[in-house]
Coordinates of C-alpha atoms in Angstrom, one line a residue:
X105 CA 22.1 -22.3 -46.6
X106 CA 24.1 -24.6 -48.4
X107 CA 24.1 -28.6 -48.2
X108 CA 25.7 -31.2 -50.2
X109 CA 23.2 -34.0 -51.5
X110 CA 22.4 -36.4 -48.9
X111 CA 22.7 -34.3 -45.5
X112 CA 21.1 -35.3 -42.6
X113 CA 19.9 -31.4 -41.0
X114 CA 19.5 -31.9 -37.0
X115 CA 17.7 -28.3 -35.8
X116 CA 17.8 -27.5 -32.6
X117 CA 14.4 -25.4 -30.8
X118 CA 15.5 -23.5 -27.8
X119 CA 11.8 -22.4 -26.0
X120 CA 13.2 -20.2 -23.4
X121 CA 9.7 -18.8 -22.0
X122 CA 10.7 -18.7 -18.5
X123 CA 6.5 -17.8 -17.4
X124 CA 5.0 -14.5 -16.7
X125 CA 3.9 -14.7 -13.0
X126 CA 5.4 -14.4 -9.7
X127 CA 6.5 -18.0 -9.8
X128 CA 7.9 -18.3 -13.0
X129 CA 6.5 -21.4 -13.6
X130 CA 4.4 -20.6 -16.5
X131 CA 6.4 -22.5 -18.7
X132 CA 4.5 -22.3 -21.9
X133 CA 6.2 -24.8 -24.3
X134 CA 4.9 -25.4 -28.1
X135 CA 2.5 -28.4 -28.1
X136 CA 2.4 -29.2 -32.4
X137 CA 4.8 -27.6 -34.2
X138 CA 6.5 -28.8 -38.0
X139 CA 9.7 -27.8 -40.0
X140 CA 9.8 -27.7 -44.0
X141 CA 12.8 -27.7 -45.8
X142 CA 12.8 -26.4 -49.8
X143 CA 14.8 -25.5 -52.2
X144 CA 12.8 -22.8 -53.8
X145 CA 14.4 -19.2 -53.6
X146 CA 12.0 -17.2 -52.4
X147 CA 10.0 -19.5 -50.3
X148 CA 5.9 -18.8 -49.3
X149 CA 3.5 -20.6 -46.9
X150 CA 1.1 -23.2 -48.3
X151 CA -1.4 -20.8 -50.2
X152 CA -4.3 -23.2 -48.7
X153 CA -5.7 -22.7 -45.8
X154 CA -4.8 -25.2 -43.2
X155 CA -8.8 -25.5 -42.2
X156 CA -9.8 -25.3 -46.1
X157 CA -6.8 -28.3 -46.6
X158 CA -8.6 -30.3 -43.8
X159 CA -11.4 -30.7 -45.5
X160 CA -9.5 -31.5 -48.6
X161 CA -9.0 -34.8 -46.7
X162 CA -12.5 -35.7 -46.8
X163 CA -14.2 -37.7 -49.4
X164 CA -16.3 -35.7 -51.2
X165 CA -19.3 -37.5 -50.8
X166 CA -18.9 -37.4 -47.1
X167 CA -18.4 -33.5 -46.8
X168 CA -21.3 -31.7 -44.6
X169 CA -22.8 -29.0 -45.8
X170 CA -20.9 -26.4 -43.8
X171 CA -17.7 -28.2 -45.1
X172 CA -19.0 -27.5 -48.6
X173 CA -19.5 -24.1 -48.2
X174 CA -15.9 -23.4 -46.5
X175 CA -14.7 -24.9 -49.8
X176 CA -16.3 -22.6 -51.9
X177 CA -16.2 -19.8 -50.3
X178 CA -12.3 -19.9 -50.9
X179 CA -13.0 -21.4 -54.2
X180 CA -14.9 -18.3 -55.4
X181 CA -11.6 -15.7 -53.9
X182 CA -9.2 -17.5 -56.6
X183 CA -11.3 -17.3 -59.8
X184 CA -10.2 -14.4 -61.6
X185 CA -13.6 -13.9 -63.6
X186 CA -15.8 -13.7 -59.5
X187 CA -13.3 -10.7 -58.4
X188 CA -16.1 -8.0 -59.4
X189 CA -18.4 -10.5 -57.4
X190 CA -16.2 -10.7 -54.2
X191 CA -15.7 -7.0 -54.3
X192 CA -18.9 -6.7 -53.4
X193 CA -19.9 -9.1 -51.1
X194 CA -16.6 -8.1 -49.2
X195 CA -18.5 -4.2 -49.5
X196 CA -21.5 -5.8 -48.0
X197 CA -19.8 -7.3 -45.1
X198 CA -18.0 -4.3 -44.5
X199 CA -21.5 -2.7 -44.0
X200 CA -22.4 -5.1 -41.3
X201 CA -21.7 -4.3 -37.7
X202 CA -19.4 -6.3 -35.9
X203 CA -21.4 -6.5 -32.9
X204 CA -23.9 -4.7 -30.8
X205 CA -23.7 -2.2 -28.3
X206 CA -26.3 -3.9 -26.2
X207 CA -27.0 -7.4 -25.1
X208 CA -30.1 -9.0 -27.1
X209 CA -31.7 -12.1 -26.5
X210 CA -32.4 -14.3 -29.2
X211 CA -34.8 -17.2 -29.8
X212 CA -33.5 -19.8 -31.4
X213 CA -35.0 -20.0 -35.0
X214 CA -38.4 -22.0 -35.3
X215 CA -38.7 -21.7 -31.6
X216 CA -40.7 -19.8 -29.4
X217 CA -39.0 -18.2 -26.4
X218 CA -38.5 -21.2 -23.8
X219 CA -38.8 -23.9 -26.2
X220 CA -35.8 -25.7 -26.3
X221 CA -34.2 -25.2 -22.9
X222 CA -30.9 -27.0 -22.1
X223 CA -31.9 -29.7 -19.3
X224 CA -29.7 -29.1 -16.4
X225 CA -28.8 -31.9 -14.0
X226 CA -27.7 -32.4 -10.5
X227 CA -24.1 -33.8 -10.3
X228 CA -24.0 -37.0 -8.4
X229 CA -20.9 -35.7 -5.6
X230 CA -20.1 -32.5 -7.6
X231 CA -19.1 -34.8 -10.6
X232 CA -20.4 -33.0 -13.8
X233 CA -19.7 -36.3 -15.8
X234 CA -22.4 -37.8 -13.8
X235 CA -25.2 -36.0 -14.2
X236 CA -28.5 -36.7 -11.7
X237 CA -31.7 -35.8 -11.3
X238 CA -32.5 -33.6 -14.0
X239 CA -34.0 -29.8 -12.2
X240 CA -36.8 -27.2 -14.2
X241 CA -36.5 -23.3 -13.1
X242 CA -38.6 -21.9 -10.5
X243 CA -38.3 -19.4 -7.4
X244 CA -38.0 -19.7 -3.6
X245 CA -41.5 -21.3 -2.1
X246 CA -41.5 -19.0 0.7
X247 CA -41.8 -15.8 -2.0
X248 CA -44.5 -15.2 -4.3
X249 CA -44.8 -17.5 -6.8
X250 CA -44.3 -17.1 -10.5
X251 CA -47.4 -15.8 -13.0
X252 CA -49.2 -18.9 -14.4
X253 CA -47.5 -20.8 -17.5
X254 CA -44.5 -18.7 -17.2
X255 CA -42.0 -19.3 -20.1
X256 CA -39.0 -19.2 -17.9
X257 CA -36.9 -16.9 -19.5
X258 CA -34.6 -14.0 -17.6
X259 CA -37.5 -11.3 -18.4
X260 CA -40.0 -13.3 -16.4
X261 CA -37.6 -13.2 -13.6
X262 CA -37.2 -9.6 -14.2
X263 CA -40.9 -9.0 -13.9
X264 CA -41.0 -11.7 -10.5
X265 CA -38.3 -9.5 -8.8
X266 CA -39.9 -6.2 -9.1
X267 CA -43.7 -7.7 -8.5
X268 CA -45.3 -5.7 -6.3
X269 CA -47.0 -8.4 -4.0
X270 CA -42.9 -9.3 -2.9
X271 CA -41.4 -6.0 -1.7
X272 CA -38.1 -7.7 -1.0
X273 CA -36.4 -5.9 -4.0
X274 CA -37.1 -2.9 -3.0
X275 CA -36.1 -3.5 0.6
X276 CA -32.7 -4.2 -0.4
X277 CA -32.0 -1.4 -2.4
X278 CA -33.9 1.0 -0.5
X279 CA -31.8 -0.7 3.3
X280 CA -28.5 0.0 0.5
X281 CA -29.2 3.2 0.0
X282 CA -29.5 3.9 3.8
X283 CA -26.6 2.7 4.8
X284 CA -24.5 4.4 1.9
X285 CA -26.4 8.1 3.9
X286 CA -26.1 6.5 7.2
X287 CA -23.4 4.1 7.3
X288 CA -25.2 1.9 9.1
X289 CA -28.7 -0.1 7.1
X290 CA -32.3 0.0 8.5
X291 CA -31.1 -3.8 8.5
X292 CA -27.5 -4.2 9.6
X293 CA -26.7 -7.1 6.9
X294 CA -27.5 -5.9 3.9
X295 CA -26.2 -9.3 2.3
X296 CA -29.0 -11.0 4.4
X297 CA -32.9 -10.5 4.8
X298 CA -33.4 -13.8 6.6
X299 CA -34.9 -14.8 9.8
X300 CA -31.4 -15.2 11.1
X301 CA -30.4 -11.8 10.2
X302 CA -30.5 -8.7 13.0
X303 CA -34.0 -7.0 13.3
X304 CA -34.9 -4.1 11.4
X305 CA -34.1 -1.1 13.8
X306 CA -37.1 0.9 12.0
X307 CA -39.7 -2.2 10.1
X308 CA -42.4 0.5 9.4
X309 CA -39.8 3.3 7.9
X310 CA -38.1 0.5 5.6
X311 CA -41.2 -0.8 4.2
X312 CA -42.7 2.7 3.7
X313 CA -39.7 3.8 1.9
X314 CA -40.0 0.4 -0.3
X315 CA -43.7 1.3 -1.3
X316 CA -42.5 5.0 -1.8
X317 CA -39.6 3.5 -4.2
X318 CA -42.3 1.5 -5.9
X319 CA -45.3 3.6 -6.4
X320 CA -43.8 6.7 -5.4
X321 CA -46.9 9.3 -3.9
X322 CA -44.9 12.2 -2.1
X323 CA -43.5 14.7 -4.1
X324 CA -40.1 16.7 -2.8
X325 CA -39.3 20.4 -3.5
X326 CA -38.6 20.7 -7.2
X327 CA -39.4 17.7 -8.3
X328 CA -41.8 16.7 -10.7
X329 CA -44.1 13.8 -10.7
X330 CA -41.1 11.3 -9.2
X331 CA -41.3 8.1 -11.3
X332 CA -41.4 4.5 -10.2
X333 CA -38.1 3.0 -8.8
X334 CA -36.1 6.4 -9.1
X335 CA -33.3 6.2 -7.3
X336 CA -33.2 10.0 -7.7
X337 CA -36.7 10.4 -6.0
X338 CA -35.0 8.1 -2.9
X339 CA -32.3 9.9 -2.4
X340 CA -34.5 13.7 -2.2
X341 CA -36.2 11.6 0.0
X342 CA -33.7 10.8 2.5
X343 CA -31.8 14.0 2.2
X344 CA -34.5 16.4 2.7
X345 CA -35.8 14.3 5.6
X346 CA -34.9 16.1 9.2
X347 CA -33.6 13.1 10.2
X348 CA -30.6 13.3 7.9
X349 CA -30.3 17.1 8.8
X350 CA -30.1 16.9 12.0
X351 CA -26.3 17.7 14.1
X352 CA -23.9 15.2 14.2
X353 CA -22.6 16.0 17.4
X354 CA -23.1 13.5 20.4
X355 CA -23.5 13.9 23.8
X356 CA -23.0 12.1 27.1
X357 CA -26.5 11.3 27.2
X358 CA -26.7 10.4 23.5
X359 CA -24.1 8.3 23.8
X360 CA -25.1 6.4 27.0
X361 CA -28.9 6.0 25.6
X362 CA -28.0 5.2 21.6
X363 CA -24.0 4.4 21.9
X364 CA -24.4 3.2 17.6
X365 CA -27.2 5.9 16.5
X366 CA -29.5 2.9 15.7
X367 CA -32.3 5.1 16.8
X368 CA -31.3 8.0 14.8
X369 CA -31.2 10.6 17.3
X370 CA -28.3 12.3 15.5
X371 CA -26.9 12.6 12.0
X372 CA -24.4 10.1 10.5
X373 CA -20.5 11.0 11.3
X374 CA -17.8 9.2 8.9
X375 CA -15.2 9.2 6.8
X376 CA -16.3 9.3 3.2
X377 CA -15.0 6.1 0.8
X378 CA -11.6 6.2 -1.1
X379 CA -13.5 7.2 -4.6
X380 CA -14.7 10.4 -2.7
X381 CA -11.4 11.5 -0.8
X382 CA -9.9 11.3 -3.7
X383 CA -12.5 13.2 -6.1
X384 CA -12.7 15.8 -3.4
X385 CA -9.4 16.8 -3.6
X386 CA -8.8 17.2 -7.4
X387 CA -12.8 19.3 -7.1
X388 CA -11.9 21.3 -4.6
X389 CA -8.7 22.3 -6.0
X390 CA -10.3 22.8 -10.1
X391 CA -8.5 19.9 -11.4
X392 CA -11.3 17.2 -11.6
X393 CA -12.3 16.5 -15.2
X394 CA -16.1 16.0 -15.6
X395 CA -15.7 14.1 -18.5
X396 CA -18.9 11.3 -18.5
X397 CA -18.3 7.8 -20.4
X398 CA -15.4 6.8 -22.1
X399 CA -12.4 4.6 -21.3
X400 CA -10.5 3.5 -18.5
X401 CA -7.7 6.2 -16.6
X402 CA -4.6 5.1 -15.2
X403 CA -4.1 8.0 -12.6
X404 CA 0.0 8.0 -10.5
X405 CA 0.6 4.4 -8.9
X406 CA 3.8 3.0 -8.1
X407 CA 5.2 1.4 -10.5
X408 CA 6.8 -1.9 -8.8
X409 CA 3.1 -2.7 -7.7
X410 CA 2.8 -4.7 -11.4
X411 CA 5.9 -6.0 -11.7
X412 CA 6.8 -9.7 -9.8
X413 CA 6.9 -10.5 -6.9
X414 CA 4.2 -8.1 -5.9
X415 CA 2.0 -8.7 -9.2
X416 CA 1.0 -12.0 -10.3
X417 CA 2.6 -11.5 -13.9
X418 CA 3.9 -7.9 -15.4
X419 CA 1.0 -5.5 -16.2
X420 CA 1.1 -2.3 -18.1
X421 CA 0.1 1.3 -16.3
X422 CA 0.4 4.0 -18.8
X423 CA 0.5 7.0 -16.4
X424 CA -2.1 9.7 -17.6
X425 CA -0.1 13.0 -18.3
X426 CA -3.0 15.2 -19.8
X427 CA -6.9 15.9 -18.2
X428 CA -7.3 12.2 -17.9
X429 CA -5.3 12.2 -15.2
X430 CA -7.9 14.0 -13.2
X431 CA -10.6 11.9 -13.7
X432 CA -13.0 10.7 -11.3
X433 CA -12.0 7.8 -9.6
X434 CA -15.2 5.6 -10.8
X435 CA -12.9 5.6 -14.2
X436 CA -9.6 4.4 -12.2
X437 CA -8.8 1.0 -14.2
X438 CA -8.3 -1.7 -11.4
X439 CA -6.4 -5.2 -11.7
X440 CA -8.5 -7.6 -9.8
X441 CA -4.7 -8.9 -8.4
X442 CA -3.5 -5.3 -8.0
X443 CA -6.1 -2.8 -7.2
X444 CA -5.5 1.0 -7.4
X445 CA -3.2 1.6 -4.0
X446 CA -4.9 4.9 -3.1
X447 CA -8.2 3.7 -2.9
X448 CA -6.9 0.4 -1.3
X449 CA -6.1 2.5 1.3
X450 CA -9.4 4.2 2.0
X451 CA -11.0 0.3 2.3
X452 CA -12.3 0.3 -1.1
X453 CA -13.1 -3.2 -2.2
X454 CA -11.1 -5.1 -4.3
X455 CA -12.3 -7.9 -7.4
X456 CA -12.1 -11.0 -5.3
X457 CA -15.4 -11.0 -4.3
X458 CA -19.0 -8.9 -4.0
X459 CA -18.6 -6.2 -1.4
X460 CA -22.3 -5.4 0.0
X461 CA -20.5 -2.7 3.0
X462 CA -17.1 -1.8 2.9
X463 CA -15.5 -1.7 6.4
X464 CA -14.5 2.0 8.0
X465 CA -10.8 1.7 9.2
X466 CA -8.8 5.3 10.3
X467 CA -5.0 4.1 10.0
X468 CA -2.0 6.7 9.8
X469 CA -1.1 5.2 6.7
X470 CA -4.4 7.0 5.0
X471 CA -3.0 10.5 6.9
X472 CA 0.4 9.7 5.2
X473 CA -2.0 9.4 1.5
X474 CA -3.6 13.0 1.6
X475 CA 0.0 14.1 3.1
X476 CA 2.1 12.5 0.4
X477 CA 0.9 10.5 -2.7
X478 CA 1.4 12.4 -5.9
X479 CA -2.5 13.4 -7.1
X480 CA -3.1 14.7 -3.8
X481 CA 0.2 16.7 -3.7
X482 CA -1.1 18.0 -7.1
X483 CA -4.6 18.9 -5.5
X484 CA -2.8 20.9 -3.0
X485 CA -0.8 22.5 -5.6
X486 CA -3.8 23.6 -7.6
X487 CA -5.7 24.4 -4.9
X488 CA -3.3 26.5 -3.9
X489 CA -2.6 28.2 -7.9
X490 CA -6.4 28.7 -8.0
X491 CA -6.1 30.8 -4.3
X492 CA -4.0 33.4 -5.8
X493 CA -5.7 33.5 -9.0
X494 CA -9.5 34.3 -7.3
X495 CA -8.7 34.6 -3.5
X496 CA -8.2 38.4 -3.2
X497 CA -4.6 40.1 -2.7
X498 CA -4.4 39.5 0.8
X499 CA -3.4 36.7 3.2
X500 CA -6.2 36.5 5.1
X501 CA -8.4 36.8 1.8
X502 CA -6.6 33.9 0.6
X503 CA -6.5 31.6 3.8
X504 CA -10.6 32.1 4.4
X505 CA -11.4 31.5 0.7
X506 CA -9.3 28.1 0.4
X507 CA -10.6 26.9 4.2
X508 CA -14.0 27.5 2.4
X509 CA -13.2 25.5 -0.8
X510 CA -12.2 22.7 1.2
X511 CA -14.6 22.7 4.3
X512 CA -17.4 24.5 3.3
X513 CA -17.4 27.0 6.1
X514 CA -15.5 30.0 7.0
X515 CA -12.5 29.4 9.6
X516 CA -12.6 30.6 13.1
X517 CA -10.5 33.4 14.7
X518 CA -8.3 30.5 16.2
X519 CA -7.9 28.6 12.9
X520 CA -7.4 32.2 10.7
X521 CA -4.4 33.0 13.0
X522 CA -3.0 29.0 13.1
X523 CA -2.6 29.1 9.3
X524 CA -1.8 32.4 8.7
X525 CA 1.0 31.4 10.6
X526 CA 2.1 28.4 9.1
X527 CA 2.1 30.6 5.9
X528 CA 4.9 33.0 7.0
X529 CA 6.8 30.4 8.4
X530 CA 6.9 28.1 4.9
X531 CA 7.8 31.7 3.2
X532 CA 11.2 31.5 5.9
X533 CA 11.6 27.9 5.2
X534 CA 12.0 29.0 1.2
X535 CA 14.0 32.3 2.1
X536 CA 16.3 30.1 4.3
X537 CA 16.9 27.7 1.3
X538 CA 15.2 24.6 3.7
X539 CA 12.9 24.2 0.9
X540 CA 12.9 24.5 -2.9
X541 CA 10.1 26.7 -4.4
X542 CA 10.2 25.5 -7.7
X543 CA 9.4 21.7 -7.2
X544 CA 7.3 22.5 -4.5
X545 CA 5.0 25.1 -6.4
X546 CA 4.5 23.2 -9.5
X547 CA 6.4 19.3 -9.1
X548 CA 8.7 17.7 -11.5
X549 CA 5.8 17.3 -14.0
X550 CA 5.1 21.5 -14.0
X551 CA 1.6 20.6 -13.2
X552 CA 0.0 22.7 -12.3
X553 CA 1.7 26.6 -13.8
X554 CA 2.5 29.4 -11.3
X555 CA 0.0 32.4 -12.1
X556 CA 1.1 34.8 -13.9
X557 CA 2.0 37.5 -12.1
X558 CA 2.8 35.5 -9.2
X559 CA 6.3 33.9 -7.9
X560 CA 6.9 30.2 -6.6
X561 CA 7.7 31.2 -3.0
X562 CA 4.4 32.7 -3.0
X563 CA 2.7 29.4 -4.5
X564 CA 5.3 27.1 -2.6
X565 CA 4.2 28.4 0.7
X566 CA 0.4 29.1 0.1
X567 CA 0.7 24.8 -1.3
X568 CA 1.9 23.9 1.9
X569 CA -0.9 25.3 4.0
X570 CA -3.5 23.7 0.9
X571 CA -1.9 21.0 1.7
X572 CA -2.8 21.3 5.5
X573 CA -6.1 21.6 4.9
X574 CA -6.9 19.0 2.6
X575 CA -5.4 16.3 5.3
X576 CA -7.9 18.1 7.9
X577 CA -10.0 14.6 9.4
X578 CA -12.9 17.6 8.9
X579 CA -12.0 17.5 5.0
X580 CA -12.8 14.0 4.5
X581 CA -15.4 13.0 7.0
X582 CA -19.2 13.2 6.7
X583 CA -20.6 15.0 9.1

């Protein structure tokens, strides 16, 4: 830019960040900022660092250590003779990992663990600037107490939660692990274990299963010696128990007598949570990828749920196009604002808060789900590919070995004949042209390929009645 000698130059900074949320009143604007004008041709930044230039401020004499050491440390980087030198140090800090892949505590140097601790205060009325009567660590009086001279550090309240001589611990997670089997806890508030709570519907069987967790004594079938506080041992516990084997199905008198099962005179009937409808479509029909560890998946959502007005902000979901797409929903990323829909749907908890028991709603909208949303119109699409690869040549070899897959039982006379002939009707549907094949065998995405050796009327109509059976109530409840 040219300029005679003398100009005045006005500039002008338009900051047209209009805000990222739903409100677009994130506005953003530039706090500090500074123009430079030269007249150099090719102009460069200052060659100082700004932090290294602070400190250039500073008498000498009144420099800290640390301030010292920032100085030369930059020094050293523009003395031509040191570049051997700062190769290698730059080697050696290339050798050092940037961080761990577990948390460890560390004392603080000259300290032994404890020593040290930051005081923490009462705030007179919430006010953190005015800081009260100053509070030490300790534990509930009505629970065992802590060992003698305790140090107060996060392992000693380890140790305290798992002593033996206060079971509560194991209560919890053993009352958990009930009501994940039985949908319903020994204790009906999981969250709560006071004297306020509901009574224990079986107080000898919890605290019997808390010891067992403990210091386990019974061994099950194939298992070896069970260790202490395995979950594994819990649950061949429960499982193998007749209790949990026994029939779901309820009678007149049950159901006068024990109308909520709280005396366990039948097995648990209900529908399993979201993660599981959805993981037992994509296994039943081979498409669930095993895969353990690793990142986050972004599975089919829709795609205006992270875009304003319904997000709080635009977020980015990279649909999954390859195995990853079939990944077990434990690995579905979730926005705290927008959790995954699907499993919304089921009553799976979103971030807000903790969820200690999710509730069990049965609303058409999860029907319309399994009917309609795109990974279970996949499942029913492989499902129905993996039929014709390994189901035998016939119809009614086909239809029993997919009502198998799904419900773990062979169909009835009634329910053979039902499906056999929703079958040849979706194979008229195709031949009338009410229905095309094509999309409906394998989708837009070709996911999953027809057979070879087979057509996509054949895998059309045998995807509809897959489809049928993975919205069955019988293929998504407990029972």
């Amino acid at each position: 830019v040219e300029f005679p000698k003398g100009a005045i130059l006005n500039f002008q900074l338009a900051q047209k960040h209009g805000g990222d949320n739903s409100d677009d009143n994130q506005t953003h604007n530039l706090g500090r900022w500074r123009l430079s004008v030269t007249t150099a041709t090719n102009a460069v930044a200052d060659p100082i660092p700004a932090n290294v230039r602070e400190i250039f401020a500073i008498p000498r004499d009144q420099r800290s250590a640390r301030q010292i050491a920032t100085v030369f440390s930059y020094w050293r980087t523009q003395v031509p003779e040191f570049r051997e030198t700062n190769d290698k140090i730059e080697s050696l800090w290339k050798q050092w990992p940037e961080g761990t892949p577990t948390l460890t505590l560390v004392a603080r140097a000259g300290a032994a663990p404890g020593d040290e601790r930051r005081s923490t205060h009462m705030f007179k009325r919430g006010d953190w600037l005015k800081p009260g009567t100053e509070v030490t660590f300790g534990t509930p009086a009505m629970l065992h107490p802590l060992p003698p001279n305790s140090d107060g550090t996060r392992l000693t309240l380890a140790r305290w939660l798992v002593d033996k001589k206060s079971p509560t611990t194991a209560r919890v997670a053993v009352n958990r692990v009930w009501q994940d089997y039985f949908g319903t806890g020994l204790l009906e508030t999981p969250e709560d274990f006071g004297v306020q709570s509901p009574a224990v519907s079986h107080p000898q069987l919890l605290d019997w299963l808390a010891t067992e967790f403990m210091d386990p004594i019974v061994a099950t079938s194939g298992e070896a010696a069970p260790a202490p506080w395995s979950l594994k041992h819990l649950h061949r516990l429960i499982v193998n128990s007749d209790t949990y084997k026994q029939s779901s199905r309820v009678t007149p008198e049950l159901l006068e007598r024990d109308r909520f099962n709280r005396l366990l005179a039948r097995a648990p009937r209900s529908r399993v949570e979201g993660e599981i409808v959805r993981d037992t479509a994509l296994a039943v029909s081979g498409l669930l990828n095993p895969q353990l560890g690793g990142r986050s998946v972004y599975p089919p959502a829709p795609e205006f749920l992270f875009q304003p007005p319904a997000s709080y902000g635009p977020k980015v979901w990279a649909e999954e196009k390859g195995d990853d797409r079939y990944r077990r929903s434990m690995y579905v990323f979730r926005f705290r604002s927008v959790p995954y829909p699907v499993l919304m749907n089921f009553d799976a908890p979103n971030g807000d808060f903790s969820c200690v028991r999710r509730p069990r709603s049965n609303t058409p909208l999860q029907a319309l789900t399994t009917l309609n949303e795109t990974q279970f119109m996949e499942a029913a699409q492989g499902l129905a590919a993996k039929t014709l690869r390994e189901g035998g040549a016939s119809d009614d070899e086909r239809i029993r070995y997919a009502f198998r897959r799904v419900l773990s039982r062979p169909p009835t006379a009634e329910e053979q004949a039902e499906l056999k002939a929703l079958l040849e009707r979706q194979r008229q549907r195709i031949a009338d042209g009410w229905v095309n094949a094509a999309e409906l065998a394998t989708g837009r995405n070709q996911v999953p390929e027809v057979p070879p050796g087979m057509t996509p009327t054949q895998l059309a109509a045998l995807t509809v009645v897959s489809r049928a059976l993975l919205n069955l109530d019988e293929a998504i409840t407990k029972e």
